[in-house]
Coordinates of C-alpha atoms in Angstrom, one line a residue:
M1 CA -15.0 -20.4 -2.0
D2 CA -14.8 -20.4 -5.8
L3 CA -11.4 -18.8 -6.7
D4 CA -12.1 -19.2 -10.5
A5 CA -15.3 -17.2 -10.1
I6 CA -13.6 -14.5 -8.0
A7 CA -10.9 -14.2 -10.6
A8 CA -13.4 -13.9 -13.5
R9 CA -15.4 -11.2 -11.7
L10 CA -12.2 -9.3 -10.9
G11 CA -10.9 -9.7 -14.4
V12 CA -7.6 -11.1 -13.3
P13 CA -5.7 -14.4 -13.8
V14 CA -6.9 -17.1 -11.4
E15 CA -3.2 -17.7 -10.5
D16 CA -3.1 -14.2 -8.9
V17 CA -6.2 -15.0 -6.8
E18 CA -4.8 -18.4 -5.8
R19 CA -1.6 -16.6 -4.7
V20 CA -3.5 -14.3 -2.4
H21 CA -5.5 -17.2 -1.0
H22 CA -2.4 -19.2 -0.4
L23 CA -0.4 -16.4 1.3
A24 CA -3.2 -15.0 3.4
G25 CA -4.8 -18.3 4.4
D26 CA -7.0 -17.8 7.4
R27 CA -4.7 -15.2 8.9
P28 CA -6.3 -12.2 10.6
S29 CA -7.1 -9.1 8.7
A30 CA -7.3 -5.6 10.2
P31 CA -10.2 -3.1 10.2
L32 CA -10.2 0.2 8.4
P33 CA -10.3 3.3 10.5
P34 CA -13.8 4.8 11.0
R35 CA -14.9 6.9 8.1
A36 CA -15.2 9.9 10.3
D37 CA -11.5 9.6 11.2
A38 CA -10.3 9.0 7.6
P39 CA -9.9 12.6 6.4
A40 CA -7.5 13.5 9.3
I41 CA -5.5 10.3 8.7
L42 CA -5.3 11.0 5.0
D43 CA -4.0 14.4 5.8
R44 CA -1.3 13.0 8.1
L45 CA -0.3 10.7 5.3
A46 CA 0.2 13.7 3.0
V47 CA -2.6 12.6 0.6
R48 CA -3.6 15.5 -1.6
P49 CA -7.2 16.8 -1.5
D50 CA -8.0 15.5 -5.0
D51 CA -6.8 12.0 -4.1
A52 CA -8.4 12.1 -0.7
A53 CA -11.8 13.0 -2.2
E54 CA -11.6 10.0 -4.5
I55 CA -10.6 7.7 -1.6
M56 CA -13.5 9.0 0.5
A57 CA -15.9 8.6 -2.5
G58 CA -15.0 4.9 -2.8
W59 CA -14.9 4.2 1.0
P60 CA -15.9 0.5 1.6
D61 CA -19.0 1.2 3.7
P62 CA -21.0 -2.0 4.5
D63 CA -23.8 -0.9 2.3
S64 CA -21.7 0.6 -0.6
P65 CA -22.9 -0.7 -4.0
L66 CA -19.3 -0.1 -5.3
W67 CA -18.0 -3.0 -3.2
T68 CA -18.9 -6.4 -4.7
P69 CA -18.3 -9.6 -2.7
E70 CA -15.2 -10.4 -4.6
L71 CA -13.7 -6.9 -4.0
R72 CA -14.4 -7.2 -0.3
W73 CA -12.8 -10.6 -0.3
L74 CA -9.7 -9.3 -2.0
L75 CA -9.5 -6.3 0.3
D76 CA -9.8 -8.5 3.4
R77 CA -7.3 -11.1 2.2
S78 CA -4.8 -8.5 0.9
I79 CA -4.7 -6.9 4.4
A80 CA -4.2 -10.3 5.9
L81 CA -1.4 -11.2 3.4
V82 CA 0.6 -8.0 4.2
R83 CA 0.0 -8.2 7.9
A84 CA 1.2 -11.8 8.1
D85 CA 4.7 -10.5 6.9
L86 CA 5.0 -7.7 9.5
G87 CA 8.7 -6.9 9.9
G88 CA 9.5 -8.6 6.6
H89 CA 12.0 -6.9 4.3
G90 CA 11.3 -8.5 1.0
W91 CA 9.4 -7.2 -2.0
L92 CA 5.7 -8.2 -1.6
S93 CA 2.8 -7.7 -4.0
P94 CA -0.4 -7.3 -2.0
G95 CA -2.5 -8.7 -4.8
P96 CA -3.3 -8.6 -8.6
E97 CA -3.3 -5.5 -10.7
L98 CA -6.9 -4.5 -11.0
P99 CA -8.7 -2.7 -13.9
R100 CA -8.6 0.7 -12.2
E101 CA -10.8 2.5 -14.7
R102 CA -13.8 0.7 -13.1
G103 CA -14.1 3.2 -10.3
P104 CA -12.6 4.4 -7.0
A105 CA -13.1 1.1 -5.2
W106 CA -11.1 -0.7 -7.9
R107 CA -8.6 2.1 -8.3
H108 CA -7.8 2.5 -4.6
L109 CA -8.4 -1.0 -3.1
Y110 CA -4.7 -1.3 -2.1
V111 CA -4.9 2.2 -0.6
Y112 CA -7.7 1.0 1.7
A113 CA -5.5 -2.0 2.6
Y114 CA -2.7 0.4 3.5
L115 CA -5.0 2.5 5.6
A116 CA -6.2 -0.6 7.5
L117 CA -2.5 -1.4 8.3
V118 CA -1.4 2.0 9.4
D119 CA -2.2 1.3 13.1
V120 CA -0.6 -2.2 12.8
A121 CA 2.6 -0.5 11.5
R122 CA 2.5 2.2 14.2
G123 CA 2.1 -0.5 16.8
Y124 CA 5.2 -2.3 15.5
H125 CA 7.0 1.1 15.5
R126 CA 6.0 1.7 19.2
D127 CA 7.2 -1.8 20.1
H128 CA 10.6 -0.7 18.8
G129 CA 10.6 2.7 20.5
I130 CA 10.4 4.6 17.2
P131 CA 9.2 8.2 17.6
D132 CA 5.7 8.9 16.3
A133 CA 7.1 11.7 14.1
V134 CA 9.3 9.2 12.2
S135 CA 6.4 6.8 11.9
W136 CA 4.1 9.4 10.3
L137 CA 6.9 10.8 8.1
S138 CA 7.7 7.3 6.8
L139 CA 4.1 6.3 6.3
A140 CA 3.3 9.6 4.5
D141 CA 5.0 8.1 1.4
L142 CA 1.5 7.0 0.5
G143 CA 0.5 10.6 -0.4
R144 CA 3.7 11.2 -2.4
N145 CA 3.1 8.0 -4.4
L146 CA -0.6 8.8 -5.0
A147 CA 0.4 12.2 -6.3
I148 CA 3.0 10.7 -8.6
D149 CA 0.5 8.1 -9.9
R150 CA -2.0 11.0 -10.7
R151 CA 0.8 12.9 -12.5
M152 CA 1.6 9.8 -14.4
R153 CA -2.0 9.5 -15.6
R154 CA -2.5 6.3 -13.5
E155 CA 0.6 4.6 -14.9
G156 CA 2.3 4.4 -11.5
W157 CA 0.9 1.1 -10.3
P158 CA 1.4 -1.9 -9.7
V159 CA 5.1 -1.1 -8.8
M160 CA 4.0 1.5 -6.2
Q161 CA 1.4 -0.8 -4.6
S162 CA 4.1 -3.4 -3.9
W163 CA 6.6 -0.8 -2.8
L164 CA 4.1 0.6 -0.2
T165 CA 3.7 -2.8 1.5
L166 CA 7.2 -2.2 2.9
H167 CA 6.1 0.8 4.9
V168 CA 3.2 -0.8 6.6
R169 CA 5.3 -3.8 7.5
G170 CA 7.8 -1.6 9.3
S171 CA 10.5 -2.0 6.7
V172 CA 11.1 1.5 5.4
Y173 CA 12.0 4.6 7.4
E174 CA 12.4 8.1 6.1
L175 CA 15.3 9.8 7.9
G176 CA 16.0 13.1 6.3
R177 CA 16.6 13.0 2.6
L178 CA 16.8 9.2 2.1
Q179 CA 14.5 6.3 2.9
H180 CA 16.2 3.4 4.6
H181 CA 15.2 -0.2 4.0
P182 CA 17.0 -2.7 6.3
G183 CA 17.6 -6.4 5.4
D184 CA 20.2 -9.1 4.6
G185 CA 22.9 -7.4 6.6
A186 CA 22.7 -4.0 4.8
I187 CA 20.5 -0.9 4.9
G188 CA 19.1 -0.3 1.4
L189 CA 18.9 3.4 0.4
H190 CA 16.0 4.8 -1.6
V191 CA 15.8 8.3 -3.0
P192 CA 12.3 9.7 -2.8
D193 CA 11.1 12.6 -5.0
A194 CA 11.9 15.2 -2.3
G195 CA 14.2 17.9 -3.6
P196 CA 17.9 18.1 -4.4
L197 CA 20.1 15.1 -3.6
T198 CA 22.8 17.3 -2.0
P199 CA 25.9 15.7 -0.4
E200 CA 25.1 17.5 2.8
A201 CA 21.5 16.1 3.0
V202 CA 22.7 12.6 2.1
A203 CA 25.4 12.7 4.8
A204 CA 22.9 13.9 7.4
S205 CA 20.5 11.1 6.5
L206 CA 23.3 8.5 6.7
D207 CA 24.3 9.8 10.2
D208 CA 20.7 9.6 11.3
A209 CA 20.5 5.9 10.2
R210 CA 23.8 5.0 11.9
A211 CA 22.2 6.0 15.2
F212 CA 18.6 4.9 14.4
F213 CA 19.0 1.2 13.7
P214 CA 21.3 0.2 16.6
R215 CA 18.9 2.1 18.9
H216 CA 15.7 0.7 17.7
F217 CA 16.8 -2.7 16.3
P218 CA 19.7 -3.7 18.5
D219 CA 19.4 -7.4 17.7
E220 CA 19.9 -6.8 14.0
A221 CA 23.4 -6.2 12.6
Y222 CA 24.0 -4.1 9.5
T223 CA 27.5 -3.6 8.1
A224 CA 26.9 -1.6 4.9
F225 CA 24.6 0.8 3.1
S226 CA 23.5 -0.5 -0.3
C227 CA 21.5 0.7 -3.2
G228 CA 20.1 -0.7 -6.4
S229 CA 19.2 2.0 -9.0
W230 CA 19.7 3.5 -12.4
L231 CA 21.2 6.5 -10.4
L232 CA 24.3 4.3 -10.0
D233 CA 24.8 3.7 -13.7
P234 CA 28.3 5.0 -14.6
Q235 CA 27.0 5.9 -18.1
L236 CA 25.5 9.0 -16.4
R237 CA 29.1 10.4 -16.0
E238 CA 29.2 10.8 -19.8
Y239 CA 26.6 13.6 -19.5
L240 CA 26.7 15.0 -15.9
P241 CA 29.4 17.3 -14.4
D242 CA 31.8 15.6 -12.0
G243 CA 30.5 17.8 -9.2
S244 CA 26.8 17.1 -9.8
N245 CA 24.7 15.7 -6.9
I246 CA 24.2 12.4 -8.8
A247 CA 27.9 12.0 -9.6
R248 CA 28.8 12.6 -6.0
F249 CA 26.2 10.2 -4.8
Q250 CA 27.6 7.5 -7.2
Q251 CA 31.1 8.1 -5.9
M252 CA 30.2 6.8 -2.4
F253 CA 29.5 3.3 -3.8
E254 CA 31.6 0.3 -4.8
L255 CA 29.6 -1.2 -7.6
D256 CA 28.9 -4.9 -8.1
P257 CA 29.8 -6.3 -11.5
Y258 CA 27.0 -5.6 -14.0
Q259 CA 24.8 -8.5 -15.0
E260 CA 22.2 -8.3 -17.8
Q261 CA 18.6 -8.1 -16.5
D262 CA 20.0 -7.5 -12.9
G263 CA 17.0 -5.6 -11.5
P264 CA 14.1 -3.7 -13.0
D265 CA 14.2 -2.4 -16.5
A266 CA 16.3 0.8 -16.1
D267 CA 14.9 2.4 -19.2
V268 CA 11.4 2.2 -17.8
E269 CA 12.5 3.3 -14.3
V270 CA 14.4 6.3 -15.5
L271 CA 11.4 7.5 -17.4
R272 CA 9.2 6.9 -14.4
F273 CA 11.4 8.8 -12.0
V274 CA 12.7 11.7 -14.2
F275 CA 9.7 12.3 -16.4
R276 CA 6.8 10.6 -14.5
T277 CA 5.5 9.1 -17.7
L278 CA 5.9 5.7 -19.4
S279 CA 4.0 6.5 -22.6
T280 CA 5.2 9.9 -23.8
P281 CA 7.3 9.7 -27.0
L282 CA 10.9 10.6 -26.5
D283 CA 10.7 13.6 -28.8
Q284 CA 7.9 15.1 -26.7
L285 CA 9.7 14.8 -23.3
P286 CA 11.0 18.0 -21.7
R287 CA 14.7 18.9 -22.0
R288 CA 15.0 21.6 -19.4
T289 CA 17.7 20.0 -17.3
V290 CA 21.1 18.3 -18.0
L291 CA 19.7 15.1 -16.6
Q292 CA 16.5 15.2 -18.8
R293 CA 18.6 15.9 -21.9
A294 CA 21.0 13.1 -21.0
I295 CA 18.2 10.5 -20.6
V296 CA 16.5 11.4 -23.9
D297 CA 19.7 11.7 -25.9
H298 CA 21.0 8.3 -24.6
L299 CA 17.8 6.5 -25.4
R300 CA 17.4 8.2 -28.8
A301 CA 20.9 7.0 -29.7
G302 CA 19.6 3.4 -29.3
R303 CA 21.5 2.9 -26.0
H304 CA 20.1 1.6 -22.7
W305 CA 20.4 2.5 -19.1
H306 CA 21.5 -0.1 -16.6
W307 CA 20.2 -0.9 -13.1
R308 CA 23.3 -1.1 -10.9
H309 CA 23.9 -2.3 -7.4
G310 CA 26.5 -0.9 -5.0
R311 CA 27.4 -0.6 -1.3
F312 CA 29.8 1.0 1.1
P313 CA 30.6 0.3 4.8
I314 CA 28.5 1.9 7.5

């Protein structure tokens, strides 16, 4: 196996290929579902018709000319890499960022890896007695993220491809309004793009989690809910009403002291979440809501948003 040649043909740094080879080793991969079953599975994963059509057009059939040997190697080893960490809670990149303009096989390689791992994840869920409805709802974050990536004109990856490895490792559960990511003694909270963040919806999701994790993971102890997000930046209070949904969400948390570069670049993440763009000039961004105006005015004033961490007892 010539890793240098694979990297050159993929157009990625050889260090990225070496990482995949090291983490995957000779561990087992997993097969993709049969092509005939794929449309129904994509539908259950909330994949929109336009994204589903692209995925089917690039399907890795054995005789597909779109799939070069190095692409097939990366797909197989990426599946093995993620599968080897089943049940793991840490952030995990499934492989190098690919030049996605080269076609559907390149653009959706990590989607095919996700599809191969859906049954693996559902088996892990069944082993823990997790209802099938929760499994499919949690795994359907694939469709949401593909739609966001399309809206962002393909600027959504590679962050999303790493995020989605959590779902197929059995580490993210969507319970009502929030996604719950257990690990290190706390249940991390994530806020998907799924409507208003009302206090009532948040409270119901937290109550669901308080029952869900002791029932399905009785050997794991969690003492707090935690969150790392620009949503917890106290600077937002300069712009938002005290009774706003975001302000009330912030009020639940006791914040850790702020440290420079503690987490992702919040300026980037706030643009990703609020505007779904990373390249639109500030003076061209919409200003329809209080939050949109706050984000733009803050950045145009030369200020920066901060990624903050907080928690509160379960």
